[in-house]
XYZ file of C-alpha atoms in Angstrom:
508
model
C 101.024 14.221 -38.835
C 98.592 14.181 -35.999
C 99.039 17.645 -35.404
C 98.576 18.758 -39.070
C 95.135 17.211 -38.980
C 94.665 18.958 -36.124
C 95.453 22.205 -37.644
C 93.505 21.486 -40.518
C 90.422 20.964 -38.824
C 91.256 23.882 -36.398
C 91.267 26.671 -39.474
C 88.104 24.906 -40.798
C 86.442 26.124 -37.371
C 87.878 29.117 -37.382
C 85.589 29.542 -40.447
C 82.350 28.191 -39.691
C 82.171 29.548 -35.825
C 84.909 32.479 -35.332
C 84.482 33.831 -38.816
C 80.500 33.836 -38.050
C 81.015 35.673 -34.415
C 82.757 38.350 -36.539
C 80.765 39.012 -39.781
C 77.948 39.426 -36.722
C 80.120 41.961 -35.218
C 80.278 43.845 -38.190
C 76.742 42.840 -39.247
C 76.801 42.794 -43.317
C 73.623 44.382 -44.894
C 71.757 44.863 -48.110
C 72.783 48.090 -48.774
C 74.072 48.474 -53.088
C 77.749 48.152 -53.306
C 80.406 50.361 -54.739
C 80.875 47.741 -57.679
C 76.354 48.489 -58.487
C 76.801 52.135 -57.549
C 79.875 53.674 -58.719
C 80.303 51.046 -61.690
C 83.220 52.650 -64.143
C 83.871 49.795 -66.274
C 87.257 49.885 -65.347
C 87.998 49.688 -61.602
C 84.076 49.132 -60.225
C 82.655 46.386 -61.962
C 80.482 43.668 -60.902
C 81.544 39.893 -61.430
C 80.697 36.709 -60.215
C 81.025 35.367 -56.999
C 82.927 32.618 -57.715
C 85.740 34.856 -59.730
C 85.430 37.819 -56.881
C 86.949 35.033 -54.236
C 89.372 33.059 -56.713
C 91.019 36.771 -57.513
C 90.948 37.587 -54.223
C 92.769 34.571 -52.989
C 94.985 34.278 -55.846
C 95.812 38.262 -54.442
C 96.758 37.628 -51.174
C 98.234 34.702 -51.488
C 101.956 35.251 -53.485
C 104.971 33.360 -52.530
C 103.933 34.579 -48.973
C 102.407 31.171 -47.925
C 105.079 29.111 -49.804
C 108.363 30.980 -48.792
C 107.407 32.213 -45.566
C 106.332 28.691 -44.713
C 109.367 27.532 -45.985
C 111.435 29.490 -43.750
C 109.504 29.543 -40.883
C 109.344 25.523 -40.803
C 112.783 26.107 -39.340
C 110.892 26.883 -35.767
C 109.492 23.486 -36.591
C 106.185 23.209 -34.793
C 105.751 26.298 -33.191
C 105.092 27.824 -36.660
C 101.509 25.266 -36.493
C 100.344 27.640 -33.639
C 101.649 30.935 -35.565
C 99.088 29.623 -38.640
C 96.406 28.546 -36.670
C 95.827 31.645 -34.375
C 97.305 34.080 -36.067
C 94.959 33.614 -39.461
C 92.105 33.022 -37.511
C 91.874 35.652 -34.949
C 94.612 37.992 -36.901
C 94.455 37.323 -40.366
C 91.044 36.650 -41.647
C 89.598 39.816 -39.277
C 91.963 41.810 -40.780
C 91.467 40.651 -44.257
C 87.329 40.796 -43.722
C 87.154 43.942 -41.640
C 89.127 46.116 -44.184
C 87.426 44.684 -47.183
C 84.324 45.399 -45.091
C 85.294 48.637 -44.141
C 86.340 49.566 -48.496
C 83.051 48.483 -49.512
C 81.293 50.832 -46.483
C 83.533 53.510 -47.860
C 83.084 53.530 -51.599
C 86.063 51.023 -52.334
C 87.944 53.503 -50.451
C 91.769 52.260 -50.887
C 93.734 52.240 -47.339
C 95.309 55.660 -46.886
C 92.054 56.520 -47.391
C 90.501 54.077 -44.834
C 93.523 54.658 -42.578
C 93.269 58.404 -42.433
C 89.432 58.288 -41.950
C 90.098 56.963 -38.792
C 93.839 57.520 -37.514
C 93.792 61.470 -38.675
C 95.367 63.147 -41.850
C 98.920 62.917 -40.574
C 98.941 59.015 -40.467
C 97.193 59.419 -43.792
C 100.033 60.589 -45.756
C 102.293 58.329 -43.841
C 100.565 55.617 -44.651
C 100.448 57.001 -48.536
C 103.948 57.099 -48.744
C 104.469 53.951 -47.030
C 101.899 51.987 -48.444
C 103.096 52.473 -52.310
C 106.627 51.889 -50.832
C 105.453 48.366 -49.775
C 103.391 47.792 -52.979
C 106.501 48.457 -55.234
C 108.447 46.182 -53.087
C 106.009 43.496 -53.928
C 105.838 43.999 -56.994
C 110.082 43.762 -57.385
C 109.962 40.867 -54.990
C 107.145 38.852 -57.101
C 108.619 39.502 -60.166
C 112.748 38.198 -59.585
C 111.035 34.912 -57.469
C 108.687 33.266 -60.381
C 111.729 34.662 -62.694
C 114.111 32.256 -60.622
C 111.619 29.425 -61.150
C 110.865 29.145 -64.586
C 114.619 29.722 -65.618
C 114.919 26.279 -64.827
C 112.324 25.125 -67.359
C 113.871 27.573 -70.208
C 115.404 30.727 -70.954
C 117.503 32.988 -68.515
C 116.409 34.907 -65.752
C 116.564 38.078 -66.936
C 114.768 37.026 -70.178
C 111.803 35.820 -67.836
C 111.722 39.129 -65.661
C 111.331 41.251 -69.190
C 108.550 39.439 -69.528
C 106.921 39.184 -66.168
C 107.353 43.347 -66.565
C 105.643 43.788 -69.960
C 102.518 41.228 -68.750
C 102.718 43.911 -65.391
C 102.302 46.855 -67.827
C 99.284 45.416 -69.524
C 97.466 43.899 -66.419
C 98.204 47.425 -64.307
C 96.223 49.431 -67.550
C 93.684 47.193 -68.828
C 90.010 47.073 -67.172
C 90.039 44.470 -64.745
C 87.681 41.907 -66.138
C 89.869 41.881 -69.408
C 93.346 40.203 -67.704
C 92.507 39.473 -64.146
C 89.043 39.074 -64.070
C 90.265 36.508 -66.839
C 93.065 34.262 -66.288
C 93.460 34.667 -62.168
C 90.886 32.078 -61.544
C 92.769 29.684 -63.295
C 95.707 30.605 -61.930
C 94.118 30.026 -58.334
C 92.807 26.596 -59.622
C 96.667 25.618 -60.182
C 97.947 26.598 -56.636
C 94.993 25.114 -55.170
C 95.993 21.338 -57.447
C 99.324 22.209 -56.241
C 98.022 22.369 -52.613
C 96.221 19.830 -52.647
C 98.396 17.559 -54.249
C 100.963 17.528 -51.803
C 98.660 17.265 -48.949
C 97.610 13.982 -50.473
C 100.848 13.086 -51.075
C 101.423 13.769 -47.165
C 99.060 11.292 -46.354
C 100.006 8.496 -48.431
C 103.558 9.243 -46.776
C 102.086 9.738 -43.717
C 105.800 10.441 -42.392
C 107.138 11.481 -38.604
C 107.288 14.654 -37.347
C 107.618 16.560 -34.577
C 104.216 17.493 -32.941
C 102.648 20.153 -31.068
C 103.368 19.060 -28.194
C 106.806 16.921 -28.780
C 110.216 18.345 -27.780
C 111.697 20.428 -30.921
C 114.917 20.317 -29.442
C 115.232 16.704 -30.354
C 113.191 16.766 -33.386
C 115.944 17.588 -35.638
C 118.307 14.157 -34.535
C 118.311 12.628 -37.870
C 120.463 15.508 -39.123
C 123.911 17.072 -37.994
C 123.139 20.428 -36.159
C 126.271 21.538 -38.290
C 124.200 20.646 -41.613
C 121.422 21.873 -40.638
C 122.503 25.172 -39.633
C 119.957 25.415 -37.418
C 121.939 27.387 -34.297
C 123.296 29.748 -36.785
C 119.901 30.230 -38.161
C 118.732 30.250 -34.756
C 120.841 32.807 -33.313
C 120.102 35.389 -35.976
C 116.895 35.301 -36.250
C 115.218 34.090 -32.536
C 111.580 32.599 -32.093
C 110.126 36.067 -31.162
C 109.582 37.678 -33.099
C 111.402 36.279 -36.033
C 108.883 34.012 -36.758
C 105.694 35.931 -36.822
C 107.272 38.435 -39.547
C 108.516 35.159 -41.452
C 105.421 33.897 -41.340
C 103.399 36.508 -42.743
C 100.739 35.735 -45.564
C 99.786 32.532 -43.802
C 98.813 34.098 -40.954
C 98.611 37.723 -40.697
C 99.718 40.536 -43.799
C 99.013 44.242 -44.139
C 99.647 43.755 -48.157
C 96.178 41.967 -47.856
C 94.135 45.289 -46.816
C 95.838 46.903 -49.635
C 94.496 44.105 -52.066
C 91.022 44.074 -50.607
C 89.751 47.110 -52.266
C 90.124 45.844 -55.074
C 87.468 43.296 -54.856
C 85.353 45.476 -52.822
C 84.971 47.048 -55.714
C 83.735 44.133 -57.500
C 81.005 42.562 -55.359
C 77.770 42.082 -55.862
C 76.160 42.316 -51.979
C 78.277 42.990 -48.410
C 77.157 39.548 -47.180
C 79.626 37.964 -49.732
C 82.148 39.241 -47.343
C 83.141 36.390 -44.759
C 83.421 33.841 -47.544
C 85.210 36.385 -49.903
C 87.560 37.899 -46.659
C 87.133 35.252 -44.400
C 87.347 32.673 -46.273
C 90.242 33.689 -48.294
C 92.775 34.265 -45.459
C 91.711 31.062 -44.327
C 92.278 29.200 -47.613
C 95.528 30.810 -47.538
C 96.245 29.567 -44.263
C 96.033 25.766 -45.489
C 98.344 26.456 -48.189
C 100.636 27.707 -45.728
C 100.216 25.116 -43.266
C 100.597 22.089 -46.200
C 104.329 23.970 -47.092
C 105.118 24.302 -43.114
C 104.508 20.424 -42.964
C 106.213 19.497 -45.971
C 109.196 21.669 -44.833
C 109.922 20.209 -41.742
C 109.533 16.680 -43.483
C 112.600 18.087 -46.083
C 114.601 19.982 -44.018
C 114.565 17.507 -40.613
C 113.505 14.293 -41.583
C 115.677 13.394 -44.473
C 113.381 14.181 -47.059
C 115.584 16.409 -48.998
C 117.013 12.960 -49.369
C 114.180 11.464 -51.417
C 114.063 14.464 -53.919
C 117.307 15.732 -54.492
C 119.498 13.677 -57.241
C 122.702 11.971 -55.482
C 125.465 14.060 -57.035
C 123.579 17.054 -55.893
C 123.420 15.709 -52.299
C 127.206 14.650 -52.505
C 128.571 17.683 -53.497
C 126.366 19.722 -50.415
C 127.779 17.266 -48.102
C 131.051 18.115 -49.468
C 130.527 21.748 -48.659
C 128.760 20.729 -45.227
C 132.111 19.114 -44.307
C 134.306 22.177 -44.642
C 135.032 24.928 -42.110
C 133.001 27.134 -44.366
C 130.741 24.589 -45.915
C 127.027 25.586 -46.701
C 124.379 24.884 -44.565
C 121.179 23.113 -45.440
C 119.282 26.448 -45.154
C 121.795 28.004 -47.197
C 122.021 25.298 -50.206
C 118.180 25.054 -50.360
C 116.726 28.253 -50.544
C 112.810 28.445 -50.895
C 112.767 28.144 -54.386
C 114.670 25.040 -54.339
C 112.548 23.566 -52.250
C 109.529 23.974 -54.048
C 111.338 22.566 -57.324
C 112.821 19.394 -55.599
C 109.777 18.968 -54.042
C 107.014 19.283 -57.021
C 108.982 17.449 -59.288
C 110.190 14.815 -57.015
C 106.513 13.729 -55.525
C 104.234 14.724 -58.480
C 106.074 13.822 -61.433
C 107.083 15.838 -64.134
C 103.204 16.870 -65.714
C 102.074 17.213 -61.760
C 105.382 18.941 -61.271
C 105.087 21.530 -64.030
C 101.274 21.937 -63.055
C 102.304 22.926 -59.471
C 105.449 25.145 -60.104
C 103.250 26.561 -62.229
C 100.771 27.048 -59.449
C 103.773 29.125 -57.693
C 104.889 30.803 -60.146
C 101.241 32.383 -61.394
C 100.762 33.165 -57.553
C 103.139 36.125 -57.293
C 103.086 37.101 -60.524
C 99.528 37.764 -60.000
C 100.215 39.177 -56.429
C 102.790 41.430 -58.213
C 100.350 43.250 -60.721
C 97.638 43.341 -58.404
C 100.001 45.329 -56.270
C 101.398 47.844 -59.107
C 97.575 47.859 -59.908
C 97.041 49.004 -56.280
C 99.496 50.953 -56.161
C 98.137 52.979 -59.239
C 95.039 53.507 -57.482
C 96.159 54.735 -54.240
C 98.094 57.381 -55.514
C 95.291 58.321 -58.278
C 93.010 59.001 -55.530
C 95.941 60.728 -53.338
C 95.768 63.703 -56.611
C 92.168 63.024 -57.228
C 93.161 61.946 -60.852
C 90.111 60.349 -62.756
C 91.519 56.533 -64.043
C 88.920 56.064 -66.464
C 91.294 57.370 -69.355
C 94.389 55.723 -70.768
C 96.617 58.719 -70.858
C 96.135 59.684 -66.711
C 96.745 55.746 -65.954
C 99.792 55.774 -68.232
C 101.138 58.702 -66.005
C 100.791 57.734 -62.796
C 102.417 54.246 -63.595
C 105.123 54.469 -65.914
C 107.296 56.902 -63.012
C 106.224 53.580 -60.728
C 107.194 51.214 -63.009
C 110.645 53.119 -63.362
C 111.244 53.109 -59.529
C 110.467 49.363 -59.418
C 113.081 48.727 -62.258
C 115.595 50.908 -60.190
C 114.912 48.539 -57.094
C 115.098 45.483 -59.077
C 118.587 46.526 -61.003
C 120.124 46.960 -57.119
C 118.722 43.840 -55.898
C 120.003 41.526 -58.688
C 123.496 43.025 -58.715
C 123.380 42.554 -54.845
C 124.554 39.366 -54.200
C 122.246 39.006 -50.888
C 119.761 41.958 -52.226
C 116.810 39.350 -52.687
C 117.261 37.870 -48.810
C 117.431 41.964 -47.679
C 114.450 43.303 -49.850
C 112.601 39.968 -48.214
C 112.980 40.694 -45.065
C 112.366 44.365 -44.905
C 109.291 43.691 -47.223
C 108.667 41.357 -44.486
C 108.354 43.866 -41.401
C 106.863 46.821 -43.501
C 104.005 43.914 -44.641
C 103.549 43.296 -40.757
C 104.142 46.911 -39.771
C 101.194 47.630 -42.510
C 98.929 44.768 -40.792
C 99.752 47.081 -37.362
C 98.460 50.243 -38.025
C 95.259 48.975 -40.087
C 94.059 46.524 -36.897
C 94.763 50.228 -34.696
C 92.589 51.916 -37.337
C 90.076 48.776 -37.588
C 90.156 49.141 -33.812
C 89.611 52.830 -33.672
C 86.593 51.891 -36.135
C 84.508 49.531 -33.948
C 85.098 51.491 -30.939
C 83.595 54.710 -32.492
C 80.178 52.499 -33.508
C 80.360 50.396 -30.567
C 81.152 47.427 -31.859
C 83.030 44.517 -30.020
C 86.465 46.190 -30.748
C 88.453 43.353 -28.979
C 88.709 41.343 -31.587
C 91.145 43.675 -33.214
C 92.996 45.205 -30.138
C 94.596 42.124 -28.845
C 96.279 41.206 -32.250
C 96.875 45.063 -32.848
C 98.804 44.857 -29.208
C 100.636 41.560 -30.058
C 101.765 42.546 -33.842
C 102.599 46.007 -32.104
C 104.933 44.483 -29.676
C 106.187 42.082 -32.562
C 107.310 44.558 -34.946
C 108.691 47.122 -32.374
C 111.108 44.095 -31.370
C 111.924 43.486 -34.747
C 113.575 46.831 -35.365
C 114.932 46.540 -32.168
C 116.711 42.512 -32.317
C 117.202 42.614 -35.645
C 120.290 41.940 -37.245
C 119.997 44.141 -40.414
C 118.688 46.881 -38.380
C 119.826 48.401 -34.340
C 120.716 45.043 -33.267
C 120.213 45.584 -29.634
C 120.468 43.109 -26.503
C 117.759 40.616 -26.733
C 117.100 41.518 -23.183
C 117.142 45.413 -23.881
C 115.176 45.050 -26.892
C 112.458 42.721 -25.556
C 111.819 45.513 -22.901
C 112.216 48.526 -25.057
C 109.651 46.548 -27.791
C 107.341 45.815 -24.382
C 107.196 49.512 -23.249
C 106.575 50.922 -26.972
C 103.491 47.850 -26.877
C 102.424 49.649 -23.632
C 102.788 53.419 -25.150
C 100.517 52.800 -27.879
C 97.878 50.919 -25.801
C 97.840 53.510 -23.186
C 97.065 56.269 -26.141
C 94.071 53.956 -27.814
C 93.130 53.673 -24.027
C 92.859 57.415 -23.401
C 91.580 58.166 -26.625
C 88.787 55.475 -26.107
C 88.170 57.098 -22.462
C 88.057 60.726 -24.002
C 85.657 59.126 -27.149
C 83.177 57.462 -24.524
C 82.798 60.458 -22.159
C 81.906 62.825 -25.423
C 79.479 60.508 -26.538
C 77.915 60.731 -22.565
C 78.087 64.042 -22.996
């Protein structure tokens, strides 16, 4: 527990200094904002503070810090330093200096932003790409709440009919009428469910491995052979398994797709860092509270304490054959967060935090289609300000997302598959907006090393990905740790002559 704290009070820094050093970088004026100037009464509309950062939050946020935590609590506490660093000097800059940037822009969405500063060809890449990931979300967000609340009532499929037809309304309507809304309350019931456990930790105030304890011995309460922690292991190794499992607690290129959208609701720039900022770095606590309690369920026994006996005799059962499950396997992420709601909060506590993550990517989900809208709206320069034109661009959208939703359902591991490969395109998003972030500061000088050296080390991370991956070339580790190290190199040695070239026409 003594490292939690630590990490606690290590993101609170990160706010109050690092997240000062950058809004300075930036420097934040007084100039009117896209939400005073270009007001539409649909998309650009002003709103209170307070709302502007609980929607944004509530945005980013998704199963992302829940599941990812989840899963990446398997790395036990390695995944504290992955939190820590990555949403303070990846993260929150990425999540502020692209909100930033959208606001400076005209609540420019992130082709746009992208191809501003990248060139036209990574432009429509990114176009394609970018509503490619948003769909994704939005199928991913709508079967995980759906597997949730099945357990309260209803079936599944019941619960993702109606997860679509609140999507339909929330993706048309004016965004003060739905999200402007309901989200903050919605944010109000992750944060309770947040909170909750974290005081719950602390009444507990059980074992765990620390920062600086030996992981390899961490797990000794439990059989290697329940845990399934080799075969876990061994699929999916430390680097850089763990930085794309751990995504929206620490870094995520969904965010700078999301950040427009409140760009286009504030009131002055120098709501940014507390907006941004402070956001990513709420987020980050919610990840880091579900990392902790993880590695309290899945090593220290405390799947014991909330899982009903016959449930934990018949795993064992299954943990006992040749072909038994694993622990990993028979507790999936949603699991966890039902066993462990109900079984420290109670059942009212319990409902009010599954409820917490379940609005979370719902929320996430039509923000996305929402986004999704928008970018391609302003790819054909199609006015959104009537019904009809919204109703066109989203009901061909809404059919591809049904199509991706149908396949993953009848797959039986097509929820595990889409999650994954949502996971690298989300980090290989996050890549190529810190390059064009990067690209940005240089050209004003600006401090532009604040973004390079987490554009280098999510470069290097995702190359290997592709590379190591089991679900994609599967190379040798050692061959793909090279091959991911030289394509790190290749693209720093372009920004590097492009930055030499950029200085020595400005001289000139």
């Amino acid at each position: 527990m003594i490292s939690f704290i630590i990490a606690l009070a290590a993101l609170v820094a990160g706010y109050l200094f690092y997240g000062k050093f950058v809004e300075r970088v930036f420097a934040p004026d007084d100039r009117p904002t896209p939400a005073v100037s270009m007001a539409d009464g649909v998309d650009y509309i002003a709103m209170p503070n307070w709302k502007v950062f609980m929607i944004q939050f509530l945005n980013i946020a998704g199963t992302g810090p829940i599941f990812g935590a989840i899963m990446g609590a398997w790395y036990g506490p390695s995944a504290y330093y992955w939190i820590i660093f990555g949403c303070i000097f990846g993260g929150a800059v990425h999540d502020f200096l692209s909100g930033m940037l959208s606001i400076r822009h005209g609540g420019a969405n992130l082709p746009q932003l992208i191809g501003t500063y990248l060139g036209t060809g990574v432009k429509r890449v990114m176009l394609v790409f970018s509503v490619f990931l948003l769909l994704m979300v939005g199928v991913v967000f709508v079967y995980s709440p759906a597997l949730l609340l099945k357990n309260f009532c209803w079936s599944t499929l019941t619960w993702i009919l109606i997860i679509f037809v609140y999507y339909v309304f929330a993706t048309m309507l004016p965004i003060d009428k739905i999200i402007g809304k309901f989200y903050p309350l919605f944010a109000f019931a992750l944060l309770f469910m947040a909170v909750a456990l974290m005081v719950v930790l602390f009444i507990k105030m059980p074992a765990l491995p620390e920062l600086w304890s030996d992981f390899g011995a961490a797990n000794h309460n439990q059989p290697a052979a329940i845990l399934g922690t080799e075969t876990f292991m061994g699929k999916n190794p430390f680097f850089p398994c763990l930085f794309i499992t751990i995504a929206c607690g620490a870094i995520s290129g969904f965010h700078a797709t999301q950040s427009p959208l409140m760009a286009r609701c504030m009131k002055s720039e120098r709501l940014g860092r507390p907006i941004f900022y402070g956001a990513m770095i709420t987020e980050g606590v919610v990840a880091l509270i579900w990392a902790t309690v993880s590695m309290y369920f899945f090593y220290y026994g405390g799947w014991r304490e909330v899982v009903d006996a016959q449930t934990i005799n018949d795993f064992l059962a299954q943990a006992g054959t040749e072909n038994g499950k694993t622990l990993i396997q028979y507790f999936s992420a949603p699991a966890v967060v039902e066993k462990v709601c109900t079984g420290w909060l109670g059942i009212v506590g319990g409902v009010l935090a599954v409820l917490g993550v379940v609005a979370a990517p719902i929320t996430s989900g039509d923000t996305a289609f929402r986004s999704a809208r928008l970018i391609i709206a302003e790819a054909l320069h199609m006015s959104q300000k009537q019904v009809g034109k919204r109703f066109a661009i989203a009901l061909p959208m809404f059919a591809v997302a049904i199509a991706m939703l149908v396949w993953q359902m009848e797959n039986p591991d097509g929820f595990n598959t889409i999650w994954q490969w949502f996971g690298w395109a989300n980090q290989t998003l996050s890549v190529i907006t810190l390059w064009a972030l990067t690209v940005y500061l240089a050209m004003n000088r600006k401090l532009f090393v604040i973004t390079l050296v987490p554009a280098l080390f999510m470069t290097a991370v995702c190359s290997t990905y592709v590379l190591i991956s089991h679900q994609a070339l599967a190379l040798n580790p050692a061959l793909a740790y090279t091959l991911g190290i030289v394509a790190t190199l290749i693209v720093g040695s372009v920004f590097a002559l492009w930055y030499k070239k950029h200085i020595n026409t400005k001289k000139q």
